XYZ file of C-alpha atoms in Angstrom:
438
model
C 98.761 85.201 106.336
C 95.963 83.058 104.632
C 93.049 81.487 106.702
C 93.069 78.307 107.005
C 90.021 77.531 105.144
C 91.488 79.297 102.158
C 94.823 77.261 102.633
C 92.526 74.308 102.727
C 90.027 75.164 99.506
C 93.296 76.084 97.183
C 95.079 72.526 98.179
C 91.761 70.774 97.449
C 91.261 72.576 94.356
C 95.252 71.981 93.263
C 94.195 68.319 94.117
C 91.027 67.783 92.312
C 92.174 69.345 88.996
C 95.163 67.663 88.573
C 94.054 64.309 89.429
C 90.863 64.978 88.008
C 92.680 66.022 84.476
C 95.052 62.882 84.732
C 91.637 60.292 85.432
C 89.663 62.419 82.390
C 92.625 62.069 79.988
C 92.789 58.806 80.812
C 89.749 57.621 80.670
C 89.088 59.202 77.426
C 92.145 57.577 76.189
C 90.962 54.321 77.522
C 87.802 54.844 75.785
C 89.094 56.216 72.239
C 91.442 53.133 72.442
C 88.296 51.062 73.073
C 85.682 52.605 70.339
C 89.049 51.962 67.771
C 89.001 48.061 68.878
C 85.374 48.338 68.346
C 85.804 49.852 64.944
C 88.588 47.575 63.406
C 86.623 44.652 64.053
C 84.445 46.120 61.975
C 86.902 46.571 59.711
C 88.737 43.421 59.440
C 85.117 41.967 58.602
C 85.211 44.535 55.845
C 88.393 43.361 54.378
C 87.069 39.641 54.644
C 83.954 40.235 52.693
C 86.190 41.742 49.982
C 88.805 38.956 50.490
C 85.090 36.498 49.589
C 84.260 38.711 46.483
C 87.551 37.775 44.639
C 87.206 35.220 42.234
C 89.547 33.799 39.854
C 87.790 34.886 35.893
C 88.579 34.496 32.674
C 91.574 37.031 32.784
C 92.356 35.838 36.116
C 91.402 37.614 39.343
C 88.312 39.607 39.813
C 86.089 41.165 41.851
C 82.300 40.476 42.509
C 80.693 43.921 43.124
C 77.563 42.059 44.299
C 79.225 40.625 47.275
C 80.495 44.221 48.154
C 78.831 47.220 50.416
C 76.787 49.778 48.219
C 78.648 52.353 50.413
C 81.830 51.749 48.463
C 79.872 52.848 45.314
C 78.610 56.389 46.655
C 81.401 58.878 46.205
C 83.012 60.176 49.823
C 80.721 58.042 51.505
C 82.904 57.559 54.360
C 83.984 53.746 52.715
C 86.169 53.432 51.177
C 89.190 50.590 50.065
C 91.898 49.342 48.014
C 93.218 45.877 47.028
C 96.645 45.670 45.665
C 97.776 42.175 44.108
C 100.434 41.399 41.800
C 98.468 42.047 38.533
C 97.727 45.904 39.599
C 95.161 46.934 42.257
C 91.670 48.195 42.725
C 90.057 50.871 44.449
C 85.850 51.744 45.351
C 84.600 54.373 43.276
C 83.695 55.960 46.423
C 87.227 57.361 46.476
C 86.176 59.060 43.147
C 89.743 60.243 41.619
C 91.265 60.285 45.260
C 93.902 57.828 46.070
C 93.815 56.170 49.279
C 96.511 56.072 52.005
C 98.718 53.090 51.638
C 100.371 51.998 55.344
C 103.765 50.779 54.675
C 102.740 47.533 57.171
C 99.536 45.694 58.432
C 97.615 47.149 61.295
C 95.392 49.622 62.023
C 95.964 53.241 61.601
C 94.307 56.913 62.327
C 94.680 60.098 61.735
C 95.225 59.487 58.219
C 93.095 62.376 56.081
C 91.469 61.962 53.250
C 91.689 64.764 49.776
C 90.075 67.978 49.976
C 87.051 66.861 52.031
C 89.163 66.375 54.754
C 88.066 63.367 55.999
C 89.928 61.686 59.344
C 90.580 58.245 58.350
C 90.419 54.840 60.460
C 92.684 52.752 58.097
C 93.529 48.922 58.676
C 95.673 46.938 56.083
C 95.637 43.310 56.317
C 97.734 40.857 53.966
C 96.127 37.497 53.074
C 97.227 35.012 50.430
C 94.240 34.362 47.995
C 93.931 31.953 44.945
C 97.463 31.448 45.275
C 98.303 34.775 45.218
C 99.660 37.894 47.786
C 96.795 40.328 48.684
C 96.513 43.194 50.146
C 93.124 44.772 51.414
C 93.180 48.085 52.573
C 90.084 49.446 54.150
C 89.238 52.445 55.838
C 86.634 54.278 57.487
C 85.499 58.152 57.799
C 86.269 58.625 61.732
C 85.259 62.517 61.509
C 81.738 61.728 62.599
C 83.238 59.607 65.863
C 85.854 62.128 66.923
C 83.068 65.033 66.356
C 80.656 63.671 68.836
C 84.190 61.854 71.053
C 84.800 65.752 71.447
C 80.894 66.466 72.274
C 81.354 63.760 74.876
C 84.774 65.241 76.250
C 83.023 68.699 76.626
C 80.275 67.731 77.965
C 82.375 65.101 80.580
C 84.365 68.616 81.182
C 81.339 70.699 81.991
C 80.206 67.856 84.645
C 83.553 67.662 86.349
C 83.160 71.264 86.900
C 80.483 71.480 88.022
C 81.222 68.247 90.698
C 84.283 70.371 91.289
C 82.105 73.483 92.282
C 80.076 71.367 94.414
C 83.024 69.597 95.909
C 84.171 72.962 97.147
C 80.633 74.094 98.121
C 80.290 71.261 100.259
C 84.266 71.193 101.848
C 83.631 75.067 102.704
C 80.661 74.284 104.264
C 82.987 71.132 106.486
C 85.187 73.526 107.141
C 83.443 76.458 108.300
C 81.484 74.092 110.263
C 84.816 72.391 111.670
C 86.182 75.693 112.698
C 83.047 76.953 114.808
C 85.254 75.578 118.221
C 87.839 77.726 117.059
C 85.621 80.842 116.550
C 83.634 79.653 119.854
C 87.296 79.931 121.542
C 88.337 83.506 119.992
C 84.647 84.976 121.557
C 85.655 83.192 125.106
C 89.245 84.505 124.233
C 87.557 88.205 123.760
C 85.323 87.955 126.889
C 88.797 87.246 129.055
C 89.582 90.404 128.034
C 86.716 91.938 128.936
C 86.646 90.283 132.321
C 83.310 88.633 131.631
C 85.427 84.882 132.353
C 88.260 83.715 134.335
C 88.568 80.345 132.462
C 88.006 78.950 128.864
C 85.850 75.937 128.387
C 87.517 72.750 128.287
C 85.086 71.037 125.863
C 86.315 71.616 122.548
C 87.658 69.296 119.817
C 90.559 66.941 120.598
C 92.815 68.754 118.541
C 92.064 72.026 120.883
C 92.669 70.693 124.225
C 96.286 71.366 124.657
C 96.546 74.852 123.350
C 93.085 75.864 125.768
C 94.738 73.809 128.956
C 98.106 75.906 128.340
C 95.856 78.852 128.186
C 93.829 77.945 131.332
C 96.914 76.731 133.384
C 98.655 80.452 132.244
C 95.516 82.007 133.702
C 95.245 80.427 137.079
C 98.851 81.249 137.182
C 98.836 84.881 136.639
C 95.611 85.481 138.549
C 97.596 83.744 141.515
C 100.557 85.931 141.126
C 98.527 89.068 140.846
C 96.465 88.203 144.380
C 99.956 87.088 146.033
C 101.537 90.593 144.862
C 98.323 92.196 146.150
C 98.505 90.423 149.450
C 102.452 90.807 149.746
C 102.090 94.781 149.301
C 98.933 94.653 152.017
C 100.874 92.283 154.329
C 104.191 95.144 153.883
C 102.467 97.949 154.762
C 100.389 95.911 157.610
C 103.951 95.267 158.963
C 105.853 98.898 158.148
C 103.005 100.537 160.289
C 104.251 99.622 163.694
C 107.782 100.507 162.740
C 106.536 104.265 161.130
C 104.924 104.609 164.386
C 107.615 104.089 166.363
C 110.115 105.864 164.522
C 107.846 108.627 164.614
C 107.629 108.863 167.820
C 111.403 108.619 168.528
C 111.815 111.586 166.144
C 109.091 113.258 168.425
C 110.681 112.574 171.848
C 113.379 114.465 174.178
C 116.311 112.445 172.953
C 116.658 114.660 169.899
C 115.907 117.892 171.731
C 120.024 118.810 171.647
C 119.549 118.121 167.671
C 116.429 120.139 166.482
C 117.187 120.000 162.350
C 117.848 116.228 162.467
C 114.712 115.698 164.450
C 112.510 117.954 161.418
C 114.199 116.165 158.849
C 113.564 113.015 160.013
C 109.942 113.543 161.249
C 109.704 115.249 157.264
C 111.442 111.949 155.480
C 108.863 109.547 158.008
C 105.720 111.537 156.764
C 106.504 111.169 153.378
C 107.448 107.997 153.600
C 104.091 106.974 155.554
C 101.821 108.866 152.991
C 103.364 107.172 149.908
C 102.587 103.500 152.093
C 99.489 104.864 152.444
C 98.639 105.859 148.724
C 99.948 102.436 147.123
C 97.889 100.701 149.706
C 95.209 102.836 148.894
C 95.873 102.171 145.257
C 95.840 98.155 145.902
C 92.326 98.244 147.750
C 91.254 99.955 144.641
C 91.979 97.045 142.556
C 90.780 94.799 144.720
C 90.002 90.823 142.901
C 89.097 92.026 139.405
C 90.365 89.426 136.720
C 93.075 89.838 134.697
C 92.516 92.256 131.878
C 88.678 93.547 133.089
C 88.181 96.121 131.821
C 87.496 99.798 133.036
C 83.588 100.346 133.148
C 83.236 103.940 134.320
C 79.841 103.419 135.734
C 80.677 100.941 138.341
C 84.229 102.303 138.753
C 84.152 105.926 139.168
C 82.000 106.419 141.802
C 83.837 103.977 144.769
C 87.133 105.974 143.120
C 85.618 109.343 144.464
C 84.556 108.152 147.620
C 88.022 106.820 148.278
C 89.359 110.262 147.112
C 87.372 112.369 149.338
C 88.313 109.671 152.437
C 91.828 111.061 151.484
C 91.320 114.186 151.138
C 88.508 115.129 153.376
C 85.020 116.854 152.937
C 86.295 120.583 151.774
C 86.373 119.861 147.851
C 83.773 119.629 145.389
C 84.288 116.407 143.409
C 82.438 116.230 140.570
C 82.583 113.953 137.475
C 80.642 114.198 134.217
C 80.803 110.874 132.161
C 78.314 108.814 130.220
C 76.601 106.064 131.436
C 77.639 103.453 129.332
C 81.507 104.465 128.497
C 84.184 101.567 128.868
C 87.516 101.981 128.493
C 89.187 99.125 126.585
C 92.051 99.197 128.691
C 92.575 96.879 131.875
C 91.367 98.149 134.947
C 94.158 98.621 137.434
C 96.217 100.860 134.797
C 92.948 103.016 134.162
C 93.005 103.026 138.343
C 96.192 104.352 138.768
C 96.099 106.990 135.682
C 93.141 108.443 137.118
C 94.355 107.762 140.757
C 97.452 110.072 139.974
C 95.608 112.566 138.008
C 92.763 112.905 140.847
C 95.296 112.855 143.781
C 97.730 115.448 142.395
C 94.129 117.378 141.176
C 93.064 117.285 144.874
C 96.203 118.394 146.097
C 96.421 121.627 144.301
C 92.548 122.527 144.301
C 91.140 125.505 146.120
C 87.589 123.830 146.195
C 86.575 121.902 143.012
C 88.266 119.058 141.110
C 86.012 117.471 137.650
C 86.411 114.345 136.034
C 85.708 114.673 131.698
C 85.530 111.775 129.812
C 84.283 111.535 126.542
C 83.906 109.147 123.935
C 84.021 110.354 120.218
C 85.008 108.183 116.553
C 88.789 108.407 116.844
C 89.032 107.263 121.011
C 88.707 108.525 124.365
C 89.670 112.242 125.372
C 89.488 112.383 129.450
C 89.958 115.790 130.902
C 91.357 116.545 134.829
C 90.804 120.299 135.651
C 90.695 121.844 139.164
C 90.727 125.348 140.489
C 94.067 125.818 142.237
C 96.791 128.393 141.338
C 97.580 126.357 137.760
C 101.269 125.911 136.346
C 103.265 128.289 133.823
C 103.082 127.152 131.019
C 107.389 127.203 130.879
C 107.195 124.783 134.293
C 104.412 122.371 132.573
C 107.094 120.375 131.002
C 109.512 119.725 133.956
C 106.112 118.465 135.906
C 105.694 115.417 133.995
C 109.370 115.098 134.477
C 109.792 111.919 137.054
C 110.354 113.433 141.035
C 110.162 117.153 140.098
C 107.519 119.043 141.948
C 106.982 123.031 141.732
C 105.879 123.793 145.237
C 107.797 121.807 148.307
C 105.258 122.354 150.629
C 102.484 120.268 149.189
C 102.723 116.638 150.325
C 103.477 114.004 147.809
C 106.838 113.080 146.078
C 105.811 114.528 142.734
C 105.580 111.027 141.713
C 102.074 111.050 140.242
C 102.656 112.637 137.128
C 105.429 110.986 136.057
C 103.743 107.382 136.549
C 100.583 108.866 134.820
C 103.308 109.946 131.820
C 104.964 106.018 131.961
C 101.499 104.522 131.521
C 100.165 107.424 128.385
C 103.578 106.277 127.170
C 102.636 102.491 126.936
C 99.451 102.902 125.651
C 100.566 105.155 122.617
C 98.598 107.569 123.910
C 98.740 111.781 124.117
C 99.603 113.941 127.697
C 98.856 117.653 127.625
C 99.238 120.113 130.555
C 96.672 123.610 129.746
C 94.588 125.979 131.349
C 91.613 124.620 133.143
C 87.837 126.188 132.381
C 88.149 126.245 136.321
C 91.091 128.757 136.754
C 93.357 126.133 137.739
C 95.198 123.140 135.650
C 93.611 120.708 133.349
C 95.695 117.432 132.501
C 94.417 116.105 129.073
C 94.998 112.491 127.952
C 93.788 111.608 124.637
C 93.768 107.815 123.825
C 93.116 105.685 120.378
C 90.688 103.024 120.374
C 92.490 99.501 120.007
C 91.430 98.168 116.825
C-alpha cells in the first residue's frame, strides 16, 4: 500500500494539472479572443480610410491611392485588401497576382491563409453603401507574426506553470513530511513499547491522533492489569494448595494406610509430583516478576538471577556455567524467552552428572542458543518421542516430562528450529535456532 504522502503528492499533482490546463487554455483563449478585438478595430479603421479614398471620377468611382497605407503597395507586406462594387472590384498590389479570401458575410475572420507564402490571415469584411452605391471592403491582416510570438508566450506561460508546479510539490512534501513527524514520533514510542523502554504513549499529539493513542493506552493499562492479576491469581493458588499438599501428604504418610501399602506409594508419588510442578510454575512466575508487556529479553540482566534461581532448585552439586555476550538481546518478549530457557535449564539440570552450559550466539541470519550438559545423553532413535508432549525416557527422574514439549510449543510459535544432538560435554545438547524479526 502507498504512503500517505505519496497518496497525497499524486492527488495534488492530478489536481494542479488539470485545473491548471483548463485556467491556461482559458486564459489564452480569453486573451487570443482579446488581441483579435484589439486587431479588428484596427481593421475596421482600415476599411474606413479606404471607404474615405473613394471618390466619384470621371468614369465614375475611384480610388485615391494618396489617402491609402504605403503598406498596401509593397508586395506580401502583410496588408492587404479588396473592394468589390457593382462596376468590378479592386485589390492592393500588395497581393501581387494572389487573390484574396472573400467571406461569404461581414465579420471578422482567421485562419484564412494566404498563396504560397503561407500567410495566416486576420480578415474582416464590412458592407457600407457609398456614393449611392453597395460596397464591400475587405481587409485583412498577416496574423503569422502574432500567433508566432502568442505561441512564444504560451511556451513560455507553460515552462512557468511547471516550474510553480515543481515548487508547489516541493513545498506540500515539505507540509507533509513535517505534518507526519507525530505520526513517526508515535511509531518510535510504538517501537520502544516493544522494547519495554515505556508503559504508556504520550498523549500530546495532534487532534486527529488522540483517539487511536487513547485506544492504545487504555489497551495497555488493560493488559498490563490482566497480566499482574494472572500473576497474582497463580501466586495466591499455590499460596492456598500448600496447606492442602501438606496435609494430604501427611495422611498418605500416617498409620491409616498401613493395611494398604501400594495405595499409600502411589499417592505419596502422585502428591510429589503434583507439589514440584506447583513449585516450578511458581518458580516460573517469580521469574517474570513486573516486566512490561513485550520487554524484551536482555541476557545481561536476565541470565544471571535465572541461574541463581536454578541452582536454589537444584542445589550446589552442578557446575552452571553460561557463555554469552554482553550486549545480546533477544527480540522476543521476556517471559517466553523465561520459560524456553527455564525448560531447557531445568530438564538440563535434571539429567547432568556435574555441568550444565548456557550458548548463545548472535550471528547475520538470528540467534543459535545451545543447552548441553554431561549426563548419560538420549539415542538418537528416542530424541524424537522426547519432544513428544508427557513422554519421558527414564521414570525415576522427577518432572512430568513436560518441559520439552512446552519448549517445542513456543520454537513452534516463533517459526523457529528444535534439534536434539550430542553435547561437546558427553551428555545432550538441545539446539534452538531462531530468525531475527525483520
Amino acid at each position: 500500500m502507498r504512503s500517505i504522502q505519496a497518496r497525497l503528492s499524486v492527488g495534488l499533482i492530478s489536481v494542479l494539472v488539470v485545473v491548471g490546463l483548463v485556467l491556461a487554455q482559458l486564459s489564452l483563449w480569453l486573451f487570443e479572443m482579446g488581441l483579435q478585438r484589439y486587431l479588428e478595430a484596427g481593421l475596421r479603421n482600415e476599411s474606413e480610410n479606404l471607404l474615405v479614398a473613394m471618390q466619384r471620377g470621371p468614369q465614375g468611382l475611384q480610388l485615391d491611392q494618396h489617402r491609402i497605407s504605403p503598406a498596401y503597395e509593397r508586395p506580401f507586406s502583410g496588408h492587404y485588401f479588396r473592394i468589390d462594387f457593382p462596376e468590378g472590384h479592386w485589390r492592393s498590389r500588395s497581393l501581387w497576382d494572389l487573390e484574396l479570401p472573400v467571406p461569404e458575410q461581414s465579420g471578422l475572420y482567421s485562419g484564412l491563409k494566404l498563396g504560397p507564402e503561407g500567410q495566416l490571415l486576420l480578415v474582416l469584411r464590412a458592407d457600407y453603401r457609398r456614393l449611392g452605391q453597395p460596397l464591400s471592403i475587405i481587409v485583412a491582416q498577416d496574423y503569422t507574426p502574432v500567433r508566432t510570438s502568442f505561441q512564444r508566450v504560451r511556451q513560455i506561460g507553460l515552462g512557468m506553470g511547471l516550474a510553480a508546479l515543481i515548487a508547489v510539490l516541493v513545498l506540500q512534501r515539505i507540509t507533509v513530511k513535517r505534518s507526519l513527524k507525530p505520526l513517526e514520533r508515535t511509531r518510535e514510542q510504538i517501537a520502544q513499547l516493544q522494547l519495554g523502554q515505556r508503559s504508556q504513549l504520550d498523549s500530546e499529539v495532534p487532534a486527529e491522533l488522540e483517539p487511536l493513542v487513547a485506544q492504545i493506552n487504555h489497551l495497555l493499562l488493560h493488559t498490563e492489569d490482566s497480566l499482574k492479576r494472572s500473576r497474582n491469581a497463580l501466586g495466591n493458588l499455590g499460596h492456598a494448595l500448600k496447606t492442602p499438599m501438606a496435609v494430604l501428604l501427611s495422611l498418605a504418610s500416617s498409620e491409616r494406610l498401613r493395611d494398604h501399602p501400594e495405595v499409600g506409594r502411589l499417592l505419596r508419588e502422585q502428591l510429589e509430583h503434583i507439589q514440584l510442578r506447583l513449585s516450578r510454575e511458581l518458580n516460573r512466575a517469580r521469574l517474570a516478576g513486573d516486566a512490561l508487556p513485550g520487554v524484551q529479553f536482555d541476557c545481561a540482566e536476565e541470565i544471571p538471577g535465572l541461574f541463581a534461581t536454578l541452582e536454589m532448585i537444584h542445589g550446589g552439586h552442578l557446575n552452571l556455567s553460561y557463555e554469552v555476550a554482553a550486549d545480546v538481546r533477544l527480540p522476543w518478549d521476556r517471559e517466553d524467552v523465561l520459560e524456553l530457557l527455564g525448560n531447557l535449564l531445568d530438564n538440563a539440570c535434571k539429567w547432568a552428572d556435574a555441568q550444565v552450559c548456557l550458548s548463545i550466539v548472535e550471528h547475520a541470519q538470528g540467534y543459535s542458543i545451545w543447552v548441553d550438559d554431561d549426563g548419560p545423553g538420549i539415542p538418537e532413535d528416542a530424541r524424537q518421542a522426547v519432544l513428544d508432549r508427557g513422554s519421558r525416557l527414564d521414570e525415576q527422574v522427577d518432572g512430568h516430562g513436560l518441559g520439552l514439549g512446552i519448549v517445542r510449543d513456543i520454537v513452534e510459535s516463533w517459526s523457529a528450529r528444535l534439534q536434539l544432538s550430542e553435547s561437546p560435554l558427553g551428555g545432550l545438547r538441545v539446539a534452538v535456532d531462531l530468525d531475527k524479526r525483520v
